[in-house]
Amino acid sequence: MEFLLQNSVFRMACSQFDRTADFLQLPDAVRERVKWPKRAIAVSIPVRMDSGDVRVFSGYRVQHHLTLGPTKGGLRYAPDLDMGESAALAMWMSWKCALVDLPYGGAKGGVACDPRKLSLRENEAITRRFTQELIPFIGPQVDVPAPDMGTNPQTMAWILDTYSTHIGHSVPSVVTGKPLGLGGSAGRNEATGRGIAFLAHHAAHQMKLPAECRVIVQGFGNVGTYAAIAMAQYGSKVIGIGDVSGAIYNPNGIDVVALRQFVDSGRSLAEYTEGEHITNEQLLEQPCDILIPAAKEQVITGANAAKIQCRILAEGANGPTTPEADAILDQRPEILVIPDILCNAGGVIVSYFEWVQGLQSFFWTEAEVMDKLYRILTHAFTQVMRTAEEKKIPMRIAALSIGIRKVSDAKAARGLFP
Ligand code: NAD
């Protein structure tokens, strides 16, 4: 699996793992066993495009470990997706699931494509053929995909349908993040963003920040939108939002719901007039109380970590902060980092609720879902804070050390076969 190291995101996940393994003093044999993914699957996806031409797309699925139950993780549709990025994201999913005590290993994958350039029919054809190729490797007790960048509940519905047609009966628990009418869970769509806002608000309260915190959000997709809306509902003022087309900044506050409606009407954030247009790089460096990167990985780097001006860095995206940036942030005690595997865990927690509800065919109300979600997040946050304080280590290493320790203990308890 050394070929994965060609990818910078995978090298970053390994660097975080190695730093944490040093802290935990994991013996070499245990490190190797815990670190590398169990399975990395690559498939070719031939699809007839609307033009009549046939294009072959590359699809990936990496299953990091199978020690605690099925694997779980999102599917990403993005032009530059590759096996290394999938492996990094799968690894982070493993530590995240373990941190919040879910009975899963991590997985991630998707298709190298630009969903914005596909028709609905082309997107469906890619999804169904990709699912067909993955049938031996997925299932409610094997590996359960969910949405990530570029995919959504409709993608999950197509996967559910393709898989169920193959099996011969409906298998809703093969995916999570599916539409409510097909057995989705109340609150799943909003869960990641709301969980981020809940933790950021909780931390702000503990740090005695003003009730009307100034918030900046990078990314205005599923995660960024619900995080921004929930922060506004907590009484914060969202002063900056960015997406792939650029960023908008307004120190008087942005009406997030109005901006969402504007973008949903087919216009781009770059066309919105209620604020100043700046670049995504400038957005990250504006003064604020809470900064939420919720777009892509590696946006807070050695080049800008000294320039960010927030009190709480609430990581909505996976891997937004590079190890070089971490080294700088470790020297800036005025900034509390809520690391990705804790901060955005709301998505997989409610995915777990959806999986459990589906297996039992017994469904919960949104209030029950959110109550259970917030209890788990509060417990995990307290554990991570306490570990960081007691061991005098950064929040990221504290969170990773709890997750990695649980996976290595589980592997040790099961032993080595044969
Ligand atoms: P999405 O596709 O719904 O939205 C992504 C957003 O990021 C879009 O607004 C897009 O315009 C923006 N973006 C893309 N490239 C950008 C760039 N270069 N600069 C600025 N903005 C850019 O995806 P999502 O589901 O919201 O996921 C966002 C992040 O959160 C990803 O890192 C994902 O892995 C992570 N995450 C998602 C979930 C979930 O439940 N969807 C759960 C946990 C973590």
GROMACS .gro file of C-alpha atoms and ligand atoms in nm, residues 76 96 147-150 188 192 218-223 243-244 280 294-296 316-318 344, ligand 1:
model
   68
   76ARG     CA    1  -1.710   1.195  -0.294
   96LYS     CA    2  -1.369   0.955   1.424
  147PRO     CA    3  -2.298   1.136   0.106
  148ASP     CA    4  -1.987   1.354   0.098
  149MET     CA    5  -1.871   1.631  -0.138
  150GLY     CA    6  -2.059   1.623  -0.466
  188ARG     CA    7  -2.936   1.340   0.894
  192THR     CA    8  -2.294   1.755   1.037
  218GLN     CA    9  -1.574   2.855   0.415
  219GLY     CA   10  -1.791   2.620   0.206
  220PHE     CA   11  -2.159   2.670   0.135
  221GLY     CA   12  -2.263   2.312   0.059
  222ASN     CA   13  -2.436   2.071   0.294
  223VAL     CA   14  -2.200   2.121   0.589
  243ASP     CA   15  -1.769   2.874  -0.185
  244VAL     CA   16  -1.583   2.761  -0.493
  280ASN     CA   17  -1.133   3.252  -0.016
  294ALA     CA   18  -1.625   2.351   0.570
  295ALA     CA   19  -1.512   2.304   0.210
  296LYS     CA   20  -1.201   2.103   0.142
  316GLY     CA   21  -1.609   2.127   0.949
  317ALA     CA   22  -1.417   1.986   0.653
  318ASN     CA   23  -1.201   1.678   0.684
  344ASN     CA   24  -1.779   1.710   1.210
  419NAD     P1   25  -2.067   1.985  -0.063
  419NAD     O1   26  -2.027   1.930  -0.194
  419NAD     O2   27  -2.211   1.984  -0.024
  419NAD     O3   28  -2.015   2.137  -0.047
  419NAD     C1   29  -1.881   2.172  -0.065
  419NAD     C2   30  -1.872   2.324  -0.064
  419NAD     O4   31  -1.734   2.361  -0.071
  419NAD     C3   32  -1.941   2.393  -0.182
  419NAD     O5   33  -2.003   2.510  -0.137
  419NAD     C4   34  -1.825   2.427  -0.274
  419NAD     O6   35  -1.854   2.538  -0.359
  419NAD     C5   36  -1.718   2.458  -0.173
  419NAD     N1   37  -1.583   2.450  -0.228
  419NAD     C6   38  -1.531   2.353  -0.307
  419NAD     N2   39  -1.405   2.384  -0.339
  419NAD     C7   40  -1.377   2.501  -0.279
  419NAD     C8   41  -1.263   2.585  -0.276
  419NAD     N3   42  -1.154   2.554  -0.345
  419NAD     N4   43  -1.269   2.699  -0.202
  419NAD     C9   44  -1.381   2.732  -0.134
  419NAD     N5   45  -1.493   2.657  -0.135
  419NAD    C10   46  -1.490   2.543  -0.208
  419NAD     O7   47  -1.980   1.905   0.044
  419NAD     P2   48  -2.011   1.885   0.200
  419NAD     O8   49  -2.085   1.758   0.216
  419NAD     O9   50  -2.064   2.010   0.255
  419NAD    O10   51  -1.864   1.858   0.256
  419NAD    C11   52  -1.774   1.964   0.288
  419NAD    C12   53  -1.662   1.910   0.374
  419NAD    O11   54  -1.717   1.852   0.494
  419NAD    C13   55  -1.578   1.799   0.311
  419NAD    O12   56  -1.445   1.808   0.362
  419NAD    C14   57  -1.642   1.672   0.365
  419NAD    O13   58  -1.553   1.561   0.364
  419NAD    C15   59  -1.673   1.716   0.506
  419NAD     N6   60  -1.777   1.638   0.574
  419NAD    C16   61  -1.901   1.621   0.519
  419NAD    C17   62  -1.996   1.549   0.589
  419NAD    C18   63  -2.138   1.536   0.538
  419NAD    O14   64  -2.222   1.483   0.612
  419NAD     N7   65  -2.171   1.582   0.418
  419NAD    C19   66  -1.966   1.491   0.713
  419NAD    C20   67  -1.838   1.512   0.767
  419NAD    C21   68  -1.745   1.586   0.696
   0.00000   0.00000   0.00000
